[in-house]
Every structure is written in C-alpha cells, then in structure tokens.
PDB file of C-alpha atoms and ligand atoms in Angstrom:
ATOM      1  CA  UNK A   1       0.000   0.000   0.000  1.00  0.00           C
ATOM      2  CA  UNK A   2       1.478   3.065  -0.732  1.00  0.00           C
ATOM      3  CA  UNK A   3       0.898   6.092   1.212  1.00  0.00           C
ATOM      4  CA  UNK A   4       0.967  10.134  -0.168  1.00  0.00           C
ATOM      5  CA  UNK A   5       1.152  13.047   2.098  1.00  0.00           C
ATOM      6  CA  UNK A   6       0.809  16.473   0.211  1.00  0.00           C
ATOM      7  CA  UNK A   7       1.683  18.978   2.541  1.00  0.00           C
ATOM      8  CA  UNK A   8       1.241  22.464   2.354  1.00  0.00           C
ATOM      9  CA  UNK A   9      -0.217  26.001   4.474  1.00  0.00           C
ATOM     10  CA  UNK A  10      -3.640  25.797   2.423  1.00  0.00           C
ATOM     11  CA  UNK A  11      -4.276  29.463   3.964  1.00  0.00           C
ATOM     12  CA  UNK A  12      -6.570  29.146   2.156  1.00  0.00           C
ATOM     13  CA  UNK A  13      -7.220  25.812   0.273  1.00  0.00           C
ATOM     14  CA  UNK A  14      -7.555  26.570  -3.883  1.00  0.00           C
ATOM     15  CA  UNK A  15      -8.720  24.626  -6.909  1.00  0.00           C
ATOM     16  CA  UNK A  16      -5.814  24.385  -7.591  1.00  0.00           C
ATOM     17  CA  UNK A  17      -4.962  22.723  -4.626  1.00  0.00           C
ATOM     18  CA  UNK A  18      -7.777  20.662  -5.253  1.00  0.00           C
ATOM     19  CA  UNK A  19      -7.327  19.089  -8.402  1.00  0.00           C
ATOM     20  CA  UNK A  20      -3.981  17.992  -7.177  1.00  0.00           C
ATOM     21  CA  UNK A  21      -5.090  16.090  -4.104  1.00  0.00           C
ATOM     22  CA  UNK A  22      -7.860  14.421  -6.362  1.00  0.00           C
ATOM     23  CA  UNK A  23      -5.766  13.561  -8.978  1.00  0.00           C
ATOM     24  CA  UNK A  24      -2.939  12.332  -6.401  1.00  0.00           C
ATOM     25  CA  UNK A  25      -6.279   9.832  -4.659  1.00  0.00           C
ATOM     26  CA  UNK A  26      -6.764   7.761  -7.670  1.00  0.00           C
ATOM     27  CA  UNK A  27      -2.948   7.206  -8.062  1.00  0.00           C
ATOM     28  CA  UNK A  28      -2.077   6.377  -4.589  1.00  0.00           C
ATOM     29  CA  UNK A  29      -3.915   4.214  -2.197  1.00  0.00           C
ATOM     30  CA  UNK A  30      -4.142   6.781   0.587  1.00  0.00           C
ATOM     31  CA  UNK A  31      -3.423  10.794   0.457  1.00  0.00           C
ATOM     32  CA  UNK A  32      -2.969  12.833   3.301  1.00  0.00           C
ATOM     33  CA  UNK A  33      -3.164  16.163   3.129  1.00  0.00           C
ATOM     34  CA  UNK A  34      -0.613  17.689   5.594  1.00  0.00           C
ATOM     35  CA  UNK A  35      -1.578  21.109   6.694  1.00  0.00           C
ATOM     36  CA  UNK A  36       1.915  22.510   8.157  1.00  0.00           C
ATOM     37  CA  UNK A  37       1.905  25.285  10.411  1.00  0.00           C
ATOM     38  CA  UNK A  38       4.612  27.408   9.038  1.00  0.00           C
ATOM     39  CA  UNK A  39       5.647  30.039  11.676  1.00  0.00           C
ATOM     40  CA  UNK A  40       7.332  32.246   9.222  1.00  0.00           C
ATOM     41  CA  UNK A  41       4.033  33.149   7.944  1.00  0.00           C
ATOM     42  CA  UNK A  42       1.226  35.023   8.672  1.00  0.00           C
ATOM     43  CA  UNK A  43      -1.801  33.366   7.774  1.00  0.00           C
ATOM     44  CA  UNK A  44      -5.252  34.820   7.248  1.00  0.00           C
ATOM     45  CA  UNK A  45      -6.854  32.080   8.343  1.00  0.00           C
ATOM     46  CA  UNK A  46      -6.192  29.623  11.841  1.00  0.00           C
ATOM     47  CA  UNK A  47      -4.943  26.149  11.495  1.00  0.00           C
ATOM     48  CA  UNK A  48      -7.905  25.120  12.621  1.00  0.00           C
ATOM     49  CA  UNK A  49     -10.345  26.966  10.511  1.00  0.00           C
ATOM     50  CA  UNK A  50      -7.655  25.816   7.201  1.00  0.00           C
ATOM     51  CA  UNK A  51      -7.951  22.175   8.513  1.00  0.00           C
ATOM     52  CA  UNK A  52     -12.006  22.552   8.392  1.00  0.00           C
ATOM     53  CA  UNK A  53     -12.111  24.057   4.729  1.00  0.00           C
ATOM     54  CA  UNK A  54      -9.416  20.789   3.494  1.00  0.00           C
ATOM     55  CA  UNK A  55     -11.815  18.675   5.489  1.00  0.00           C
ATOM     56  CA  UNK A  56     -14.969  20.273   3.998  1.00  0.00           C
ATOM     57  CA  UNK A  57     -14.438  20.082   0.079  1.00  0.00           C
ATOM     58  CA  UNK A  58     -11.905  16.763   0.396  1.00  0.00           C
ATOM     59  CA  UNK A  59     -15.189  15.120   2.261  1.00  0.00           C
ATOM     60  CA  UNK A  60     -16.077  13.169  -0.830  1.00  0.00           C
ATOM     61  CA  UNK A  61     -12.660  11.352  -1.494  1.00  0.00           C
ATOM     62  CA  UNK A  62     -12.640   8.254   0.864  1.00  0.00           C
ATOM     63  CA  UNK A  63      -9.225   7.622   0.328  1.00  0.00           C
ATOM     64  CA  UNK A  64      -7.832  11.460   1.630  1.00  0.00           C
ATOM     65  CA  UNK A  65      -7.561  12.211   5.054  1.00  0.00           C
ATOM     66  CA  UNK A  66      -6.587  15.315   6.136  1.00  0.00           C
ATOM     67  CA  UNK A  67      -3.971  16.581   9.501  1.00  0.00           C
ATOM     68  CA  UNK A  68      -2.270  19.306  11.091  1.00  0.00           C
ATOM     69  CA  UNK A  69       1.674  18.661  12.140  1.00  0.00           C
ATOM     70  CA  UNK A  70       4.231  21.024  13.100  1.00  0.00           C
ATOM     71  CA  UNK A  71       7.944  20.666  12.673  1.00  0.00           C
ATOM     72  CA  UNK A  72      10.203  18.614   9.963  1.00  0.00           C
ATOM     73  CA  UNK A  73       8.263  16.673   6.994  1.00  0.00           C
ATOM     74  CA  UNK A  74      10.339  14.205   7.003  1.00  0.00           C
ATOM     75  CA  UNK A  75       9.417  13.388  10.555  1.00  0.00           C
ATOM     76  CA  UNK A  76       6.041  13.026   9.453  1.00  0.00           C
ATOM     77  CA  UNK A  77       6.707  10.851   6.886  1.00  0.00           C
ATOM     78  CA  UNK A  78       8.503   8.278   9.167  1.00  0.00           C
ATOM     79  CA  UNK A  79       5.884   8.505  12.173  1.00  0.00           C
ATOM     80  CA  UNK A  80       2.674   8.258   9.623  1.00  0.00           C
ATOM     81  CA  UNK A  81       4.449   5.687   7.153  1.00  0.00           C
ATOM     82  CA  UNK A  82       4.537   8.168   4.268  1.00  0.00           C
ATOM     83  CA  UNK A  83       6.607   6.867   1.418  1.00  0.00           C
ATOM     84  CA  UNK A  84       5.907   9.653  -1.512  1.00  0.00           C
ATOM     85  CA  UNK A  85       5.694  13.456  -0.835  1.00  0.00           C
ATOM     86  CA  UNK A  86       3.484  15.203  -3.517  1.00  0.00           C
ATOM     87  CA  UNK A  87       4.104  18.616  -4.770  1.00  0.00           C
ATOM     88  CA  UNK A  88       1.467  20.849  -7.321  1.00  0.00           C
ATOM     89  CA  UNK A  89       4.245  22.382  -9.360  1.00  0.00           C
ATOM     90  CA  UNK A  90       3.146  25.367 -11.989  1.00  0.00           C
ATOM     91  CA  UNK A  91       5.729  27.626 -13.507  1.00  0.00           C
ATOM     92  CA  UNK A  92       9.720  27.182 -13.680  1.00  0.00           C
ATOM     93  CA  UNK A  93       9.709  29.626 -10.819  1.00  0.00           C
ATOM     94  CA  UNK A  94       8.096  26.844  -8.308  1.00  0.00           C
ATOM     95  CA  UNK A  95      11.046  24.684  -9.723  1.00  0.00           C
ATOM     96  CA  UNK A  96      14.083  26.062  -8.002  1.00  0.00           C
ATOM     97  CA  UNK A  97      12.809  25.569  -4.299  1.00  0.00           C
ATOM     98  CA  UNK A  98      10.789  22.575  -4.878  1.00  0.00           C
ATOM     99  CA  UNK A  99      14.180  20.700  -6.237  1.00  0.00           C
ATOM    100  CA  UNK A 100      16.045  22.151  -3.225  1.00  0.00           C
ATOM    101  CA  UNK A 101      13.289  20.798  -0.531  1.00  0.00           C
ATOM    102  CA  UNK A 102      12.668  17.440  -3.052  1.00  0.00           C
ATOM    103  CA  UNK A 103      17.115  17.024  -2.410  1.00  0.00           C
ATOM    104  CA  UNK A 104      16.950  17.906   1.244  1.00  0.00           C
ATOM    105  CA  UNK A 105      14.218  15.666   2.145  1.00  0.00           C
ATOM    106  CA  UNK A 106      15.629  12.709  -0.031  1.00  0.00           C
ATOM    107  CA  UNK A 107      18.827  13.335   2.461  1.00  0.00           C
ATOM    108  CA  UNK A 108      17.062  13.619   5.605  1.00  0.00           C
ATOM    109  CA  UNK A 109      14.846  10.523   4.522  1.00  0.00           C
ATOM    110  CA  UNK A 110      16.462   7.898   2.346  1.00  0.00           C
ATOM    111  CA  UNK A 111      13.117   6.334   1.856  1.00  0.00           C
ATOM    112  CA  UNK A 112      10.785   9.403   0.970  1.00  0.00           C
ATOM    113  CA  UNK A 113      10.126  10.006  -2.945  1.00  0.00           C
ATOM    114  CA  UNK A 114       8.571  13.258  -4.051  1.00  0.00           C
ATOM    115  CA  UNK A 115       6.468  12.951  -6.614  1.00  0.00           C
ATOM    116  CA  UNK A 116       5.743  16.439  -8.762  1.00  0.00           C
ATOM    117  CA  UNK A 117       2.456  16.437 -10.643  1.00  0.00           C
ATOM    118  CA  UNK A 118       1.965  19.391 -13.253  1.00  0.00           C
ATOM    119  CA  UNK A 119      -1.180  22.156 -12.297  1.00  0.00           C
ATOM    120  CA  UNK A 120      -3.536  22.516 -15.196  1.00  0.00           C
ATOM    121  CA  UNK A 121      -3.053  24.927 -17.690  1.00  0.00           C
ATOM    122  CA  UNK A 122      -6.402  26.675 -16.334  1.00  0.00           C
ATOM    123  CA  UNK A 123      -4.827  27.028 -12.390  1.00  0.00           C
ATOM    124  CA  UNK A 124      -1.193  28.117 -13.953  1.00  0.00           C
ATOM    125  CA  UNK A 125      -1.701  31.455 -12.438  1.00  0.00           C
ATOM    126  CA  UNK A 126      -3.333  30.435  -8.956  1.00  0.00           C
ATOM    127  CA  UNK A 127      -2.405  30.647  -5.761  1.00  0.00           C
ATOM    128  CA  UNK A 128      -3.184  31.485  -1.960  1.00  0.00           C
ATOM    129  CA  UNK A 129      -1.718  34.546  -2.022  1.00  0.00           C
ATOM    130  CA  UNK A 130      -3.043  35.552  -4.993  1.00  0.00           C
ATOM    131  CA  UNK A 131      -6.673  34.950  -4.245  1.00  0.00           C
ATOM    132  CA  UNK A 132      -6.258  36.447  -0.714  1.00  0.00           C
ATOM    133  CA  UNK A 133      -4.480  39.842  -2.483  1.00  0.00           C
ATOM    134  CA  UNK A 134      -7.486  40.437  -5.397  1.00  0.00           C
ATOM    135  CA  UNK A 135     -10.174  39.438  -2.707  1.00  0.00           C
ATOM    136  CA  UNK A 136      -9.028  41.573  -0.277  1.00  0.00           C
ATOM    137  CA  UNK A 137      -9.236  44.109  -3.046  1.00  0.00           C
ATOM    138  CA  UNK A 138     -12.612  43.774  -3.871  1.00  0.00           C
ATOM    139  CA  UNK A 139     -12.089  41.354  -6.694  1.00  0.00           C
ATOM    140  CA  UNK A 140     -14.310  38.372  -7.199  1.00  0.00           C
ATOM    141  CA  UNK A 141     -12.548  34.850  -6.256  1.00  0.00           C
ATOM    142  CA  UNK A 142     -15.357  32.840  -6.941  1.00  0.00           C
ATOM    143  CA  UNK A 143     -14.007  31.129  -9.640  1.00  0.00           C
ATOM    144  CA  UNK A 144     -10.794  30.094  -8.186  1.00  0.00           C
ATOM    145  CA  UNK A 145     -11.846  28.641  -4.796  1.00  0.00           C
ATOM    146  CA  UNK A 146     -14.705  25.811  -3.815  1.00  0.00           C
ATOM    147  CA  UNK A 147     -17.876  27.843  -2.421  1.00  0.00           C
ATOM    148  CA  UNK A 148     -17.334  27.097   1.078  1.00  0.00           C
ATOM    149  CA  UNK A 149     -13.916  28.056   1.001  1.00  0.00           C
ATOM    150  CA  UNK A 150     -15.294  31.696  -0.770  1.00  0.00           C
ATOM    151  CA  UNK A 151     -17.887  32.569   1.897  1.00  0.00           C
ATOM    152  CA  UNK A 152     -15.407  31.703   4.480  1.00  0.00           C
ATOM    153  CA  UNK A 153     -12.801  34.174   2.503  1.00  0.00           C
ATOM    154  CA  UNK A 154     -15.742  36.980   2.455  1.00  0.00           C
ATOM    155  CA  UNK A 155     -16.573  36.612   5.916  1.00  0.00           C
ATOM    156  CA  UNK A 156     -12.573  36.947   7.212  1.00  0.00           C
ATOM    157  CA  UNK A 157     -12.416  40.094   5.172  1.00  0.00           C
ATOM    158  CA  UNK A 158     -15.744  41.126   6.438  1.00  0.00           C
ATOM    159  CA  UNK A 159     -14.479  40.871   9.781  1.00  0.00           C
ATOM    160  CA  UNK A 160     -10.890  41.846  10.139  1.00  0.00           C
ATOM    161  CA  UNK A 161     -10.059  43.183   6.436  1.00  0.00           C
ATOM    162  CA  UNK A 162      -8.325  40.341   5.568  1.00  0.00           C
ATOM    163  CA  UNK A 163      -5.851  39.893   8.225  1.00  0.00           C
ATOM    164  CA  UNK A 164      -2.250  38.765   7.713  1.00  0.00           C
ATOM    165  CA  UNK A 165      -0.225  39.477   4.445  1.00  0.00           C
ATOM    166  CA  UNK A 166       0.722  35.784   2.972  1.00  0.00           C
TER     167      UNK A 166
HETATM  168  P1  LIG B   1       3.527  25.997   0.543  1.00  0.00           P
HETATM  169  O1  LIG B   1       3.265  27.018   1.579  1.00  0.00           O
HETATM  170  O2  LIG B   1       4.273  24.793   1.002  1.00  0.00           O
HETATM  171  O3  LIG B   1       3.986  26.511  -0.806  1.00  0.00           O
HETATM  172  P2  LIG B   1       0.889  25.862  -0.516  1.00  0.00           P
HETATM  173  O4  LIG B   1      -0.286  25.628   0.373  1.00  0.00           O
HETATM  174  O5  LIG B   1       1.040  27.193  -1.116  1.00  0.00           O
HETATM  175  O6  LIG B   1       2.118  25.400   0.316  1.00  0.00           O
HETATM  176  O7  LIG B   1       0.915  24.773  -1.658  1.00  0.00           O
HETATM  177  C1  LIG B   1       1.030  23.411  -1.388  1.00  0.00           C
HETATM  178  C2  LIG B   1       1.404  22.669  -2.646  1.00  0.00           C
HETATM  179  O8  LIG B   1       0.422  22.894  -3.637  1.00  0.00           O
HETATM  180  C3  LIG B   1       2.720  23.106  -3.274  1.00  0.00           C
HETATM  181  O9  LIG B   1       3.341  21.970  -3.838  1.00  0.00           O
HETATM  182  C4  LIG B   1       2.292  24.059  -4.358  1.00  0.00           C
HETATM  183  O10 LIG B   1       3.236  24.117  -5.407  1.00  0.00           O
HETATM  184  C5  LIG B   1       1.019  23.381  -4.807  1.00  0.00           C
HETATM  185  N1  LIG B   1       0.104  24.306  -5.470  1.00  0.00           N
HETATM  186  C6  LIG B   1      -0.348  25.495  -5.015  1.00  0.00           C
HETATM  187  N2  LIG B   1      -1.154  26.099  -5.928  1.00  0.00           N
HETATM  188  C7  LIG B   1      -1.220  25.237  -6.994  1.00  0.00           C
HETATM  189  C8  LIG B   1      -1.856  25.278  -8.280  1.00  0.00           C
HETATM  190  N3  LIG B   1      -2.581  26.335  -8.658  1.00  0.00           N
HETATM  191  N4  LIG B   1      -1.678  24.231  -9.106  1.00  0.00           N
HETATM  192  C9  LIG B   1      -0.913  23.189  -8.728  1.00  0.00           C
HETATM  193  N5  LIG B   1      -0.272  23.089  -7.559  1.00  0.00           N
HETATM  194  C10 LIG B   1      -0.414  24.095  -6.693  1.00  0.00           C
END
C-alpha cells in the first residue's frame, strides 16, 4: 500500500490545490493532506479553521484524510508511514525551491520520494496569495476557490479586512 502526504499552508485551500489532491487519490492508495503550520508566515486564516475548509471540500474522497503537524516533513513521513511526498508544481519559478526541498528531504529521509504532478493549464496562475491579495481588493474569487472556502474568505475580510499578508 502506498501512502501520499501532500503537505502544504492551504491558507486558504484553492482549486488548484484541489485538483492535485484528487488527482494524487486515484494514483495512490491513501493521500494525506498535511496542513503545516509554518511560523514564518502570517496566515489569514487559523490552522484550525484551514484544517475545516481541506476537510470540507476533500469530504467526498474516501481515500484522503486530512492533519495538522508542526515541525520537519520528514518526521512526518517516518511517524505516519509516508513513502511519496506530492508537490502541485506550476511555472519554472516553483522549480528552483521545490528541487532544493525534493534534495533535502531525499537526504534527511532515504526512503521518501517526491512525486511532482503538473497544475492545469487553467490554475497556472493560482495561488493562496493571490486569491487572498485580489479578494481583499474587492475582486471576485469565486471562480478560483470551492464555495465554502469563498464565503469563508468573504466573511474573514468582512471581519478583520483580511488579516495577515501571505
Ligand atoms: P507551501 O506554503 O508549502 O507553498 P501551498 O499551500 O502554497 O504550500 O501549496 C502546497 C502545494 O500545492 C505546493 O506543492 C504548491 O506548489 C502546490 N500548489 C499550489 N497552488 C497550486 C496550483 N494552482 N496548481 C498546482 N499546484 C499548486
């Protein structure tokens, strides 16, 4: 059996995001999504309320499961028996770190594989960051995030203006 984590901040969780954890489910027997809490950032949303909107639109896919973890993925990997680390990658710029963390994990963690899978030519352009910039802006998201996921995003501006910057 061969387990997938595809970890990530999801702050907050895309279509883009999306269509790679549903693609990754029907190649690997189990996917979990690992929502890391990176303290670098700022998120706009908790890792709580990020864990509830992965949980909420990945509800369907019997095979995905979804946690929170802290600290070194590689550690995660060898406590939850994760043998292949997947990464969304879109354009060349995503390349440079993504081989850098693929290297650095593969020395950490002899055993670990990461697996790239290319976005679709229609999410190219998509990201958290993005969607939280033009929707704290007044520009309409709709399109680019699963509904849940958008009313969430218009109530957190609603309430605080849209909180932290990444
Ligand atoms: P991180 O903070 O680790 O970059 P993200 O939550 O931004 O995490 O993204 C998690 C993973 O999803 C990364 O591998 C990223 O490249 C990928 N990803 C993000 N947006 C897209 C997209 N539009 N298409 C494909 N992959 C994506």
């Amino acid at each position: 059996m061969t387990v997938a984590a595809y970890p990530g901040s999801f702050d907050p969780v895309t279509n883009g995001h999306l269509d790679i954890i549903h693609r990754a489910s029907r190649i690997f027997d189990q996917v979990i999504v690992a929502l890391f809490v990176n303290l670098e950032k700022s998120p706009m949303f908790t890792a709580e309320e990020r864990l509830e909107m992965v949980r909420e639109v990945t509800a369907g896919l019997p095979n995905v499961t979804v946690e929170s973890s802290t600290g070194l993925l590689v550690d995660f990997c060898r406590r939850r028996g994760v043998d292949v680390v997947v990464r969304g990658l879109r354009a060349i710029s995503d390349f440079d770190y993504e081989f850098q963390m693929a290297q650095m994990n593969k020395e950490l963690y002899e055993r670990v594989e990461t697996v790239f899978m290319m976005t679709r030519k229609e999410h190219l352009f998509l990201s958290s960051s993005i969607v939280k910039e033009i929707a704290r802006l007044g520009g309409d998201v709709s399109r680019f995030v699963p509904e849940g996921v958008h009313r969430r995003l218009m109530e957190k501006i609603g309430e605080t203006g849209g909180g932290g910057l990444r």
